[in-house]
mmCIF file of C-alpha atoms and ligand atoms in Angstrom:
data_model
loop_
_atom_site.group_PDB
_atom_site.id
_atom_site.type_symbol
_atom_site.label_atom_id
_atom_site.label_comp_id
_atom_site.label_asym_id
_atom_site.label_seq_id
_atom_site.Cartn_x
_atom_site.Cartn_y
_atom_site.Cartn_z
ATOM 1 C CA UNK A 1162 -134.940 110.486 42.665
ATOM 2 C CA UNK A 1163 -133.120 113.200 40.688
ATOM 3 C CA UNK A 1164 -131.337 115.794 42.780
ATOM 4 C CA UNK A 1165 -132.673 119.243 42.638
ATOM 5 C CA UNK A 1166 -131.122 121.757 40.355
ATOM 6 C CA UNK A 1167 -129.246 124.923 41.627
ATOM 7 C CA UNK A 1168 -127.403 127.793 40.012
ATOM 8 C CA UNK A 1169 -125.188 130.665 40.625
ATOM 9 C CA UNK A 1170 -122.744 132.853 39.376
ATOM 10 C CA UNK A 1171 -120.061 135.644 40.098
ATOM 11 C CA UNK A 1172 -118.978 138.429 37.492
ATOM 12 C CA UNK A 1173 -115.715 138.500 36.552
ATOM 13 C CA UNK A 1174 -114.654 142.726 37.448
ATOM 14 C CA UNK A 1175 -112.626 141.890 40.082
ATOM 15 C CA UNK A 1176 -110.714 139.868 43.045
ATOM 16 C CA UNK A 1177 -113.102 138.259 45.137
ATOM 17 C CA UNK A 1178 -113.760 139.328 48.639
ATOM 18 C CA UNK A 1179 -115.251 138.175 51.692
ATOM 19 C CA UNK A 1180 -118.878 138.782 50.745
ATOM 20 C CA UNK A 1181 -118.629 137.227 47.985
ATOM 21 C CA UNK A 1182 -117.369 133.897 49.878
ATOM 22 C CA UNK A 1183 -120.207 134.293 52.749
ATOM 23 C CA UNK A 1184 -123.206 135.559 50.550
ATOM 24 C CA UNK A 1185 -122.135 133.158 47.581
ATOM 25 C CA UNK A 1186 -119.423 130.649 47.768
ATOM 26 C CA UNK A 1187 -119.589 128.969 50.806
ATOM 27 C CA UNK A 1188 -123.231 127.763 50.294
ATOM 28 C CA UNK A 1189 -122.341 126.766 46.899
ATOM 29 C CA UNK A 1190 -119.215 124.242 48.406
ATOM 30 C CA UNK A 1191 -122.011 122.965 50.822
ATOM 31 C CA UNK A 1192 -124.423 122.097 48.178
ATOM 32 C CA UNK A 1193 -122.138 120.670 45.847
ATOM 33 C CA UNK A 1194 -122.714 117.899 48.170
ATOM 34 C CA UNK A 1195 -126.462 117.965 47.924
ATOM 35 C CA UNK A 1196 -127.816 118.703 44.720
ATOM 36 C CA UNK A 1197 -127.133 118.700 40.884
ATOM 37 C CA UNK A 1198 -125.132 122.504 40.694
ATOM 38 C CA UNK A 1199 -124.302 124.845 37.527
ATOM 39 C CA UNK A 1200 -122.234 127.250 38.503
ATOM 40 C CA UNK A 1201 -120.929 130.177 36.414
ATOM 41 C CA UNK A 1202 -118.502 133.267 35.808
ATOM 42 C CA UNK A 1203 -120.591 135.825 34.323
ATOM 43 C CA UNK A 1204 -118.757 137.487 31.874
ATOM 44 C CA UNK A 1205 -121.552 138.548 29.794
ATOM 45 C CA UNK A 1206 -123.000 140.713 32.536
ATOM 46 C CA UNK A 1207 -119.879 142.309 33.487
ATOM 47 C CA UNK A 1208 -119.670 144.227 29.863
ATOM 48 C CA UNK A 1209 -123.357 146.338 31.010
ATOM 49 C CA UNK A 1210 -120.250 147.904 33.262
ATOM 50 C CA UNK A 1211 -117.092 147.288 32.389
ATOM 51 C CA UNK A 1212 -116.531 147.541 28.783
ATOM 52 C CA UNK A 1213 -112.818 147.145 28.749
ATOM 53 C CA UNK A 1214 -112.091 143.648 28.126
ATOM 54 C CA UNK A 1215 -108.260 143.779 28.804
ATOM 55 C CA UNK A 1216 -108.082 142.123 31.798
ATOM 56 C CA UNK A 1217 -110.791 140.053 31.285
ATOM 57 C CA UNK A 1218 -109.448 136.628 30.128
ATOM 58 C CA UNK A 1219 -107.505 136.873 33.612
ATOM 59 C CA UNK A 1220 -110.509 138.137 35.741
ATOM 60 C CA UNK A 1221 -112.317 134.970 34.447
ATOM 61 C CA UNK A 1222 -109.099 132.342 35.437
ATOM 62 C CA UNK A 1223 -109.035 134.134 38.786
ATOM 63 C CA UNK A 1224 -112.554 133.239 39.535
ATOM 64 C CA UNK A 1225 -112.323 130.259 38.306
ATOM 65 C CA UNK A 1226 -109.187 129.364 40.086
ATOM 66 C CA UNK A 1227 -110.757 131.270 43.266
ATOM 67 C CA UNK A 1228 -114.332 129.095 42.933
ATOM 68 C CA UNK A 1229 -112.024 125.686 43.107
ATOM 69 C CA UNK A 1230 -109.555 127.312 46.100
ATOM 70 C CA UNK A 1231 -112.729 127.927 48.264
ATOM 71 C CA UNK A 1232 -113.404 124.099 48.021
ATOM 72 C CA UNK A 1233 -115.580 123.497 44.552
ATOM 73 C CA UNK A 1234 -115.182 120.186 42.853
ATOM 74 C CA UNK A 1235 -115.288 120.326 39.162
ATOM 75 C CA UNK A 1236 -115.724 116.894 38.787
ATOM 76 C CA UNK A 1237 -118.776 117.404 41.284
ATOM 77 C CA UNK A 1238 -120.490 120.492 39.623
ATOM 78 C CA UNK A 1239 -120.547 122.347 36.093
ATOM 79 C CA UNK A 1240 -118.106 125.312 36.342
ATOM 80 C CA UNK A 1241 -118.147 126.961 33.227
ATOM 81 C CA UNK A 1242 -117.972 130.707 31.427
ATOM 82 C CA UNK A 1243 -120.706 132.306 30.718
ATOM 83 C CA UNK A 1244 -120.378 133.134 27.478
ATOM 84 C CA UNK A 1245 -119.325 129.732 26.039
ATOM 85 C CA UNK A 1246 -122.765 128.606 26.666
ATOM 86 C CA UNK A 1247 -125.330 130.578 23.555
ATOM 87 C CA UNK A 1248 -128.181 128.752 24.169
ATOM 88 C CA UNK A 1249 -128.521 131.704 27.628
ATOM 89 C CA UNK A 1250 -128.238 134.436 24.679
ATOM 90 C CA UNK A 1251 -131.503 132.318 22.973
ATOM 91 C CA UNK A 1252 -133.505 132.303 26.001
ATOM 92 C CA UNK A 1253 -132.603 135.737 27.150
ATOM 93 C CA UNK A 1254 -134.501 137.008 23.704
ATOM 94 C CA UNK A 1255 -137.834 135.232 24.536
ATOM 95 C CA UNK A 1256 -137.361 136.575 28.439
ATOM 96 C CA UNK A 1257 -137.047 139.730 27.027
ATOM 97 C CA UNK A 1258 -140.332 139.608 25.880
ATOM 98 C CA UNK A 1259 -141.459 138.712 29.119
ATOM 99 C CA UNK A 1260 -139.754 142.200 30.765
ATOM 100 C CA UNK A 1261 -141.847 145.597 30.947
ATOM 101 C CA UNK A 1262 -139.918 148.848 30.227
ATOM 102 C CA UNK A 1263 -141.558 150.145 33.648
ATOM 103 C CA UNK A 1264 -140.246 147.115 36.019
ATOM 104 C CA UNK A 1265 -136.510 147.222 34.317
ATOM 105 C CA UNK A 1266 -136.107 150.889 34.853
ATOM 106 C CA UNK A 1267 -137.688 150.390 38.731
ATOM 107 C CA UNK A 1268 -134.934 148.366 39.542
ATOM 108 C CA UNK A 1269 -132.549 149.218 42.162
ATOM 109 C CA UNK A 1270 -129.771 147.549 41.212
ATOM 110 C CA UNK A 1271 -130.496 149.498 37.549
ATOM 111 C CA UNK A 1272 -131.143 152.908 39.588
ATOM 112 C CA UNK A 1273 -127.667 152.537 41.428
ATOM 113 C CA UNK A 1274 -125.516 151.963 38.685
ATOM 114 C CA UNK A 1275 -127.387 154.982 36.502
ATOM 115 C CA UNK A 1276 -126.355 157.449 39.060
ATOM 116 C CA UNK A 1277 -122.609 155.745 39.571
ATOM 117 C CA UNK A 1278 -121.965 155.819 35.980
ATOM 118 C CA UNK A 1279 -124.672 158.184 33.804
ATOM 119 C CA UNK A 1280 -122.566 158.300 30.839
ATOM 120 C CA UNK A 1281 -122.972 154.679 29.623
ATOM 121 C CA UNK A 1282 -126.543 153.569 30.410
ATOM 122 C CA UNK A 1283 -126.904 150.523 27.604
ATOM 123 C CA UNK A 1284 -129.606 148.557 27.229
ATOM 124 C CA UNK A 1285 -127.430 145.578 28.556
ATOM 125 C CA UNK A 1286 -127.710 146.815 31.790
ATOM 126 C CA UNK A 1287 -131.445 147.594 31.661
ATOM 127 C CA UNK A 1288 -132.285 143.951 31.118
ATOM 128 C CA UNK A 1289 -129.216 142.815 33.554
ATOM 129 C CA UNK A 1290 -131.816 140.977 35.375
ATOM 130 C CA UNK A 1291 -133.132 139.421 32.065
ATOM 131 C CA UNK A 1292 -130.092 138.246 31.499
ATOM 132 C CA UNK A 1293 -129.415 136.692 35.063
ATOM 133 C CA UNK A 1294 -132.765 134.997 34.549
ATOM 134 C CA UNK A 1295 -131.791 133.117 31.543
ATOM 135 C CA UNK A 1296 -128.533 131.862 33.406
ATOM 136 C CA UNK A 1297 -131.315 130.842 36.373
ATOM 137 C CA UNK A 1298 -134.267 129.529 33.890
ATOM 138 C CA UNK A 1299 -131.325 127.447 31.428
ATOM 139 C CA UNK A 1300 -130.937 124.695 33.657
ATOM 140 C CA UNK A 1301 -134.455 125.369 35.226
ATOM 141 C CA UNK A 1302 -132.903 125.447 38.915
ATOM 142 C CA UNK A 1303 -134.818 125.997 41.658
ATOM 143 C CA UNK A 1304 -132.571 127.205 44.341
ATOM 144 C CA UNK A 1305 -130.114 130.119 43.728
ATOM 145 C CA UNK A 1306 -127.250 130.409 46.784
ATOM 146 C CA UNK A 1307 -126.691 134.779 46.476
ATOM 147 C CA UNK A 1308 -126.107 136.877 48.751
ATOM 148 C CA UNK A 1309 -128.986 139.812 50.206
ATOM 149 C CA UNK A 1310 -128.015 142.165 47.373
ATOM 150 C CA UNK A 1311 -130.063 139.670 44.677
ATOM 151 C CA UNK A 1312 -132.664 139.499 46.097
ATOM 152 C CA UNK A 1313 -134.948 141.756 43.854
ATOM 153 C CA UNK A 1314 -133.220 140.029 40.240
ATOM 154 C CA UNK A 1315 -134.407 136.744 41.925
ATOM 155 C CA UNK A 1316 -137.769 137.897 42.627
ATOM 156 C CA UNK A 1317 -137.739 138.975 38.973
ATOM 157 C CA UNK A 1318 -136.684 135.637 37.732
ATOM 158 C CA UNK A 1319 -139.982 134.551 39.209
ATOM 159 C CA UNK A 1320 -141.939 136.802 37.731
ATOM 160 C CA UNK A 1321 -140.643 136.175 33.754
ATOM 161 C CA UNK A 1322 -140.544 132.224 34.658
ATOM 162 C CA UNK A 1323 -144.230 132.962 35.512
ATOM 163 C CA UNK A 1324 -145.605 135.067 32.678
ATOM 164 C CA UNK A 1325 -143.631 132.699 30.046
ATOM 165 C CA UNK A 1326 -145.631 129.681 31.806
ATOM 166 C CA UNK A 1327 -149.170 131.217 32.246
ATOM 167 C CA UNK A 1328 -148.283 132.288 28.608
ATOM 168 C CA UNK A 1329 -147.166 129.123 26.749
ATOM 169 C CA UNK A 1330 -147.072 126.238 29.155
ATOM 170 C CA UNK A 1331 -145.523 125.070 32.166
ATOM 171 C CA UNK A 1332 -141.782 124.903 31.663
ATOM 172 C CA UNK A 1333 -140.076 126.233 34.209
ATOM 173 C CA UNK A 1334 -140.002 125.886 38.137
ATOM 174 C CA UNK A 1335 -139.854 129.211 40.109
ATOM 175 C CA UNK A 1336 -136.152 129.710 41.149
ATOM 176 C CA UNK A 1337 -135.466 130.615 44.986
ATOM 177 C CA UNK A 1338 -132.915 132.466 46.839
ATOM 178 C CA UNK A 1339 -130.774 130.389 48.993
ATOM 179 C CA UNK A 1340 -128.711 130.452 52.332
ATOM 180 C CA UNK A 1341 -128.532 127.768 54.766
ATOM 181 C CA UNK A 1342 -129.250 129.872 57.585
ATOM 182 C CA UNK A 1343 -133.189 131.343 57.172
ATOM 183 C CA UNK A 1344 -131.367 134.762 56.255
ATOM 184 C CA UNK A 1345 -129.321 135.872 53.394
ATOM 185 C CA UNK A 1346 -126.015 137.575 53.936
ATOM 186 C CA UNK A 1347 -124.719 140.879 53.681
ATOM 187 C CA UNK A 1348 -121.183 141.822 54.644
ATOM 188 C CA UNK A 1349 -120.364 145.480 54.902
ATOM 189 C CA UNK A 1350 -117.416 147.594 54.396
ATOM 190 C CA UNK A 1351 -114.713 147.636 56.968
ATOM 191 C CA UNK A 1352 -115.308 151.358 57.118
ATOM 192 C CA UNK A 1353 -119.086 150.732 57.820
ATOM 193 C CA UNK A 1354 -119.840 152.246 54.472
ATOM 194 C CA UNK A 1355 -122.446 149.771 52.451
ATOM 195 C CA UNK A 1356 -121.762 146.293 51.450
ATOM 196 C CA UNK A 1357 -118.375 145.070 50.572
ATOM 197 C CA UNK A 1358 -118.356 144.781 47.161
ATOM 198 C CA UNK A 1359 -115.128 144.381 44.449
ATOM 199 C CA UNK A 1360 -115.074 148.348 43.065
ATOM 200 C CA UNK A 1361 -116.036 149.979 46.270
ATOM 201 C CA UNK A 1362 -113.287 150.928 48.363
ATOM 202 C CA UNK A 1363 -110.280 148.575 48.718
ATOM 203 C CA UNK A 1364 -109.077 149.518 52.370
ATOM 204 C CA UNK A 1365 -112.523 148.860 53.522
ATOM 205 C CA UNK A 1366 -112.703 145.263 51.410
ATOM 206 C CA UNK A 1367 -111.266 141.717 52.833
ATOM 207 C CA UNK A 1368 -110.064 140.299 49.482
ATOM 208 C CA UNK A 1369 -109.293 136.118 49.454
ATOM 209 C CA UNK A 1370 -105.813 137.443 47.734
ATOM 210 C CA UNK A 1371 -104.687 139.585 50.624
ATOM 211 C CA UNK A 1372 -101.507 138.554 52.046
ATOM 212 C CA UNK A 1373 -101.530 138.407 56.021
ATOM 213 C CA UNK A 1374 -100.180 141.860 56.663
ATOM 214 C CA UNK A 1375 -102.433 143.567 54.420
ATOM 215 C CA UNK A 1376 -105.546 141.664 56.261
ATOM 216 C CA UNK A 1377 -103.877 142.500 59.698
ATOM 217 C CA UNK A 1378 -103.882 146.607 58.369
ATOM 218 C CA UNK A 1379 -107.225 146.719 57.467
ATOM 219 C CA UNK A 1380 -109.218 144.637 60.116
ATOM 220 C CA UNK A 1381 -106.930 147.592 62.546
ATOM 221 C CA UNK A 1382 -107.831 150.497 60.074
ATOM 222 C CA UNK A 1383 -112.012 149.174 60.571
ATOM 223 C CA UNK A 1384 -115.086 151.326 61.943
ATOM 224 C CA UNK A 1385 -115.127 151.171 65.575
ATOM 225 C CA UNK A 1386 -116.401 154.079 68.508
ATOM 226 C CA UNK A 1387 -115.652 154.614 71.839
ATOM 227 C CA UNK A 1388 -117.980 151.440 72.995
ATOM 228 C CA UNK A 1389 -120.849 151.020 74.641
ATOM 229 C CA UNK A 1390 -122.359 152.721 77.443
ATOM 230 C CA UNK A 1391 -124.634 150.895 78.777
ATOM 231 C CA UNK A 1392 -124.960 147.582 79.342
ATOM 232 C CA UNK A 1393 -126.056 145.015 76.880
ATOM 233 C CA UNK A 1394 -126.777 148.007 73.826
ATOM 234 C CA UNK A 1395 -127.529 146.750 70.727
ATOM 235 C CA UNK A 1396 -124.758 147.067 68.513
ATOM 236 C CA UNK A 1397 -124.266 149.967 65.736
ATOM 237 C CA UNK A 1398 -124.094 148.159 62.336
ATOM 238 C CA UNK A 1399 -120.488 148.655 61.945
ATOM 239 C CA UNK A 1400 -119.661 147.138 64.962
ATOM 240 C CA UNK A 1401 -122.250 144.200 64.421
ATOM 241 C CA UNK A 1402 -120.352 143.172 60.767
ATOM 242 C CA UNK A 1403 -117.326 143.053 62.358
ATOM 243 C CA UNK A 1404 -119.300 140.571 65.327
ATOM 244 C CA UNK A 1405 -120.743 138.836 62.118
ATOM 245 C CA UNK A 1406 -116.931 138.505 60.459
ATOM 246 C CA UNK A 1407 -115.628 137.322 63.654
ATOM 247 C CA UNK A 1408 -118.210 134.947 64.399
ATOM 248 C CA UNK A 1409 -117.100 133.417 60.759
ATOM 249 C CA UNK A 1410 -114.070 132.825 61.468
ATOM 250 C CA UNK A 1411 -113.068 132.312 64.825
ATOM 251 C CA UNK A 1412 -114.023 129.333 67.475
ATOM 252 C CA UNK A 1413 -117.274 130.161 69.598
ATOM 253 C CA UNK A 1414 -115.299 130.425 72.848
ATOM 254 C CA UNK A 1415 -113.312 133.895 71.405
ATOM 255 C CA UNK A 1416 -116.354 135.094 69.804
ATOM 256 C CA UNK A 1417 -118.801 134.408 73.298
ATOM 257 C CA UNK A 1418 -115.667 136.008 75.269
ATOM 258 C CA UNK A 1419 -115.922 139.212 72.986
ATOM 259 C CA UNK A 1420 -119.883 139.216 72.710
ATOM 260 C CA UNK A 1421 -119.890 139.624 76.823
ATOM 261 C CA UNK A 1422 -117.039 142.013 77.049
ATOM 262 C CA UNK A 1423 -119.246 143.480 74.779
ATOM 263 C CA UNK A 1424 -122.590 143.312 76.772
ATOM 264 C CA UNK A 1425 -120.738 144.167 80.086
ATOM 265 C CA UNK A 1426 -119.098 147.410 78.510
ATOM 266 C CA UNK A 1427 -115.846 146.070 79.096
ATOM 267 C CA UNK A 1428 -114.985 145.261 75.410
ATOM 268 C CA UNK A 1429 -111.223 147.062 74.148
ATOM 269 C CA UNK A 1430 -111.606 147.222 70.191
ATOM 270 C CA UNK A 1431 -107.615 147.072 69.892
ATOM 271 C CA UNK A 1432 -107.894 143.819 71.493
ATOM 272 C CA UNK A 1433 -110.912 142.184 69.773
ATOM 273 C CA UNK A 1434 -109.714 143.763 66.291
ATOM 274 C CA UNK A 1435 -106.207 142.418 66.751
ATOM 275 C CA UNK A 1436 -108.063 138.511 67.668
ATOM 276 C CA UNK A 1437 -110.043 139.026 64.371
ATOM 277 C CA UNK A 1438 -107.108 140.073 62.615
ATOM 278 C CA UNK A 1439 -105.907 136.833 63.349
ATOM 279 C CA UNK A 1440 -108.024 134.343 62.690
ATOM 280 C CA UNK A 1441 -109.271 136.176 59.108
ATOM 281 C CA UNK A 1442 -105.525 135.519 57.894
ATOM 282 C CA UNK A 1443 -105.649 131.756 59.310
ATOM 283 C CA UNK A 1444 -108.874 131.576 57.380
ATOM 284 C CA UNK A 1445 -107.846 133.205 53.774
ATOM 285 C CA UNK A 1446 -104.346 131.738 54.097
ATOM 286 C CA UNK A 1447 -105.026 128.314 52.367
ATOM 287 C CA UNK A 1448 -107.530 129.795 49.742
ATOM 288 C CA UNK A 1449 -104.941 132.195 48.588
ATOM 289 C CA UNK A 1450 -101.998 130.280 48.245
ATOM 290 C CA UNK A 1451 -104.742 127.727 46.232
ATOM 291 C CA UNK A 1452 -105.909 130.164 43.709
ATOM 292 C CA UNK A 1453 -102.388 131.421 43.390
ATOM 293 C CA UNK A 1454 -101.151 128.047 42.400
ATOM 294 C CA UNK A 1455 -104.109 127.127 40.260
ATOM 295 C CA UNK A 1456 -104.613 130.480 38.904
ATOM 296 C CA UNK A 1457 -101.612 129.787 35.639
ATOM 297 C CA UNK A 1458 -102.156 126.770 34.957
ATOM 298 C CA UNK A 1459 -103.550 127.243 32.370
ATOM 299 C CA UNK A 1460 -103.763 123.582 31.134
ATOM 300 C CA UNK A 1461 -105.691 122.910 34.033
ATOM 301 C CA UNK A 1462 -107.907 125.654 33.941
ATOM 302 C CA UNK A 1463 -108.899 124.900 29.699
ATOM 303 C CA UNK A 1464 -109.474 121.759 31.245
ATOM 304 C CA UNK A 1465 -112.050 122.734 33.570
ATOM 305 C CA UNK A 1466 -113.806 125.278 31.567
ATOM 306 C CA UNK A 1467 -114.057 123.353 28.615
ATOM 307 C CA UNK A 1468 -115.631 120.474 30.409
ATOM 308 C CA UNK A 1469 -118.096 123.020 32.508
ATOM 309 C CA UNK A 1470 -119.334 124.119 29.308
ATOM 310 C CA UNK A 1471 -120.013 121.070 27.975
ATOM 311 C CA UNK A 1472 -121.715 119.798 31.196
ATOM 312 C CA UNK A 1473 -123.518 123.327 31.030
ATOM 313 C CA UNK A 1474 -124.595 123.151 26.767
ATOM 314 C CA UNK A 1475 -126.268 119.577 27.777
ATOM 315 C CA UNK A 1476 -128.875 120.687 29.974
ATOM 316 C CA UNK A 1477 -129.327 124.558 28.445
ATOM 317 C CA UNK A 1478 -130.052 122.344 25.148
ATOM 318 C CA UNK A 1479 -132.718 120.444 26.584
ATOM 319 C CA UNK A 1480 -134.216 123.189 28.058
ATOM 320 C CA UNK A 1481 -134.544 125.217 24.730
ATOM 321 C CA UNK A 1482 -135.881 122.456 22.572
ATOM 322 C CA UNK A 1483 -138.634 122.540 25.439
ATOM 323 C CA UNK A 1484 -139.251 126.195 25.288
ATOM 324 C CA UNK A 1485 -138.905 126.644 21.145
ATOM 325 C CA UNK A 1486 -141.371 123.870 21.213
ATOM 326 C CA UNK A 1487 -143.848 125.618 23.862
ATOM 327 C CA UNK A 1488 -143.275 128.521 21.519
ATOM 328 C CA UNK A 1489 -143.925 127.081 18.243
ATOM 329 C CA UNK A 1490 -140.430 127.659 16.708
ATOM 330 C CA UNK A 1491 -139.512 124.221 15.392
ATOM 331 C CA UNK A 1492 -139.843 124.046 12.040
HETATM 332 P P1 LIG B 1930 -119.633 142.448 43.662
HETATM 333 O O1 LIG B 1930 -120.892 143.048 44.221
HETATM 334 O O2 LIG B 1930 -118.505 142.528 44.597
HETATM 335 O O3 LIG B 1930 -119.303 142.919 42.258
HETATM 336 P P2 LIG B 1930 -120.911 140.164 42.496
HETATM 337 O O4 LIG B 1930 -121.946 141.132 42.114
HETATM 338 O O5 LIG B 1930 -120.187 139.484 41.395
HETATM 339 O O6 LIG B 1930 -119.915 140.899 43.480
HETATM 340 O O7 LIG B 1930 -121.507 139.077 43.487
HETATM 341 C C1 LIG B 1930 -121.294 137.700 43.456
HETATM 342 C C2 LIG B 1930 -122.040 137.049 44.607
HETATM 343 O O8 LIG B 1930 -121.527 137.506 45.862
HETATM 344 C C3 LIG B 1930 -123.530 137.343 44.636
HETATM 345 O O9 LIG B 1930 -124.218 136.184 45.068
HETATM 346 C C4 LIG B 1930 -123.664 138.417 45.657
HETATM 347 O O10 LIG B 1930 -124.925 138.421 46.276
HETATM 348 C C5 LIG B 1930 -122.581 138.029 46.653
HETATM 349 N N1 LIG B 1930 -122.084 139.211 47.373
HETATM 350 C C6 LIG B 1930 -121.376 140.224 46.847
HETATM 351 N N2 LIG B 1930 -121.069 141.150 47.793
HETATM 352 C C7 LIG B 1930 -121.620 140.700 48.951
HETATM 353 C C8 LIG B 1930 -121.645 141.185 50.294
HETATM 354 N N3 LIG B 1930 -121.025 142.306 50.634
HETATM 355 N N4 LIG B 1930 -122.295 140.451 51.233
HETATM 356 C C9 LIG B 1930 -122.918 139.283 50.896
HETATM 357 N N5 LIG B 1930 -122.919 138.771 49.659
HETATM 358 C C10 LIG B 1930 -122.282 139.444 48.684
HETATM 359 N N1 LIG B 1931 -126.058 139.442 39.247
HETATM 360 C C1 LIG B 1931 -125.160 138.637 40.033
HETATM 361 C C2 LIG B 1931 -124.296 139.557 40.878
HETATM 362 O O1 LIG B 1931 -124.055 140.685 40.543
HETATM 363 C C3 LIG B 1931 -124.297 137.733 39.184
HETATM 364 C C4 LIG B 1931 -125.156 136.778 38.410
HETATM 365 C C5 LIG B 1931 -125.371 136.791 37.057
HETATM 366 C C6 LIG B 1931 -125.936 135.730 38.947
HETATM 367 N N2 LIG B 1931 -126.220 135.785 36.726
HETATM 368 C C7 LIG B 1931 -126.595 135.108 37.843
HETATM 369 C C8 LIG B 1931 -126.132 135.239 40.231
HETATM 370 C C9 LIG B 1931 -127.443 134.036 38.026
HETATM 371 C C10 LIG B 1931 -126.998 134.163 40.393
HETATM 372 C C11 LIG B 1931 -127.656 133.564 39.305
HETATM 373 O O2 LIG B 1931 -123.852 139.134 41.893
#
């Protein structure tokens, strides 16, 4: 039997962080073990916001070199770039078609990044999730590893997969979002301030290129109160992502001994921030001094993207002869 198809990708605007490792790329070195994975940098989707393309040749060998660091095989999975694969530009015309004015302009993602940044609202970032489709629909994958924060562009995906079948036959299969634990993730900001994300703050963000001091200062500088009061309170969220970060990294005995400290109002946020502090450099150690070794070679790196691509162009080929023949548009 074939192995089932699954896709994902990361832009390229920044260093990656810790939410993009738990939401993203730590299901995708899991099921590079399991089933028949494309993944991508995104680099077309990162011009809707960041037109400057300076940096961008380097933001793309970072998270590429970052994407091997965290444990991906290329010799196990497609890695390629985005934009060295056209036949996503093809299908992302047709989808288009597919996308109401209405249902673009709902969409929070859309809203959010209207209000951040009002003076450059393109019609790239209006059909963003257009876009992200045809990355999905390409390789007609079924399971998409993202974190919480996709949830709505997935549930999008669906839809366009669906009106393109019901309008000119059955093509594609409806793409899902994926986590290996029932829930999807969302890390927050150290400073309890919405998710962690690469623009938003950078005291508040856990990024795999922090050296061990700079993780120690900002796991001390994080969100906490004065504790609980009473026994066995549910946590504030702040306090819960840093439960969530520590339960990620450390062994279960530390993390049980904090959780009852915790329940028994007993728990000294010096001490359990210090612990965390810890562990999160034992855990980003290795991946940074990976990427940081990878990240110039740039032999290497050609290497890799050049075969990704062509791994990629094989199956987004097959895929469009399917849909321009669905479509009536081989002549
Ligand atoms: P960012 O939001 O930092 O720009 P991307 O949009 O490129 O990152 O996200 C790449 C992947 O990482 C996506 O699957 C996204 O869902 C996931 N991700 C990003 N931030 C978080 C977070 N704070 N918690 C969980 N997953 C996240
Ligand atoms: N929109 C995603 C993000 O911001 C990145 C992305 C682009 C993506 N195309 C995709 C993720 C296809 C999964 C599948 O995180």
């Amino acid at each position: 039997m074939s192995k089932e198809i699954v896709l994902s990708g990361i832009r390229p605007t920044g260093f990656l962080h810790l939410g993009n490792y738990f939401g993203a790329l730590r299901n995708y070195v899991r099921m590079q073990e399991d089933y028949n994975c494309y993944f991508f940098v995104a680099n077309w989707h990162s011009l809707t916001t960041h037109p400057n393309t300076k940096e961008l040749q380097q933001s793309v060998h970072r998270v590429i070199a970052e994407n091997i660091a965290c444990g991906l095989d290329p010799n196990k999975v497609a890695l390629y770039v985005q934009s060295d694969v056209p036949e996503i530009a093809e299908l992302y015309l047709y989808l288009n078609m597919m996308a109401y004015k209405g249902e673009l302009e709902k969409t929070a993602s859309f809203k959010d990044k209207v209000r951040s940044n009002p003076e450059n609202v393109n019609a790239g970032l209006l059909t963003y999730p257009v876009l992200m489709s045809a990355d999905i629909l390409i390789h007609r994958a079924l399971y998409v590893p993202v974190g919480k924060d996709q949830e709505q562009h997935l549930e999008m995906a669906r839809n366009f997969a669906e009106r393109f079948n019901n309008r000119y036959g059955e093509v594609f299969p409806l793409p899902k979002a994926f986590n290996y634990n029932s829930e999807l993730v969302k890390i927050m900001g150290l400073d309890g301030n919405g998710k962690m994300s690469k623009s938003e703050n950078q005291m508040a963000t856990l990024y795999l290129a922090d050296d061990d001091e700079t993780i120690r200062k900002k796991i001390m500088k994080a969100k906490t109160d004065s504790g609980p009061t009473a026994p066995d309170s549910e946590k504030p969220d702040y306090i819960q992502n840093l439960f969530t970060l520590m339960q990620l990294v450390s062994t279960k005995d530390v993390y049980n001994q904090f959780e009852s400290n915790y329940n028994n109002c007993n728990i000294r946020y010096g001490d359990f921030k210090k612990q965390l502090a810890e562990d999160m450099a034992i855990f980003i150690k290795p991946i940074r001094e990976k990427a940081a070794e990878i990240q110039h070679d740039n032999v290497f790196l050609s290497k890799v993207i050049k075969e990704g691509a062509e791994k990629a162009r094989e199956s987004a080929s097959k895929t469009l002869l399917l849909v321009r023949e669905v479509i009536n548009m081989n002549y």
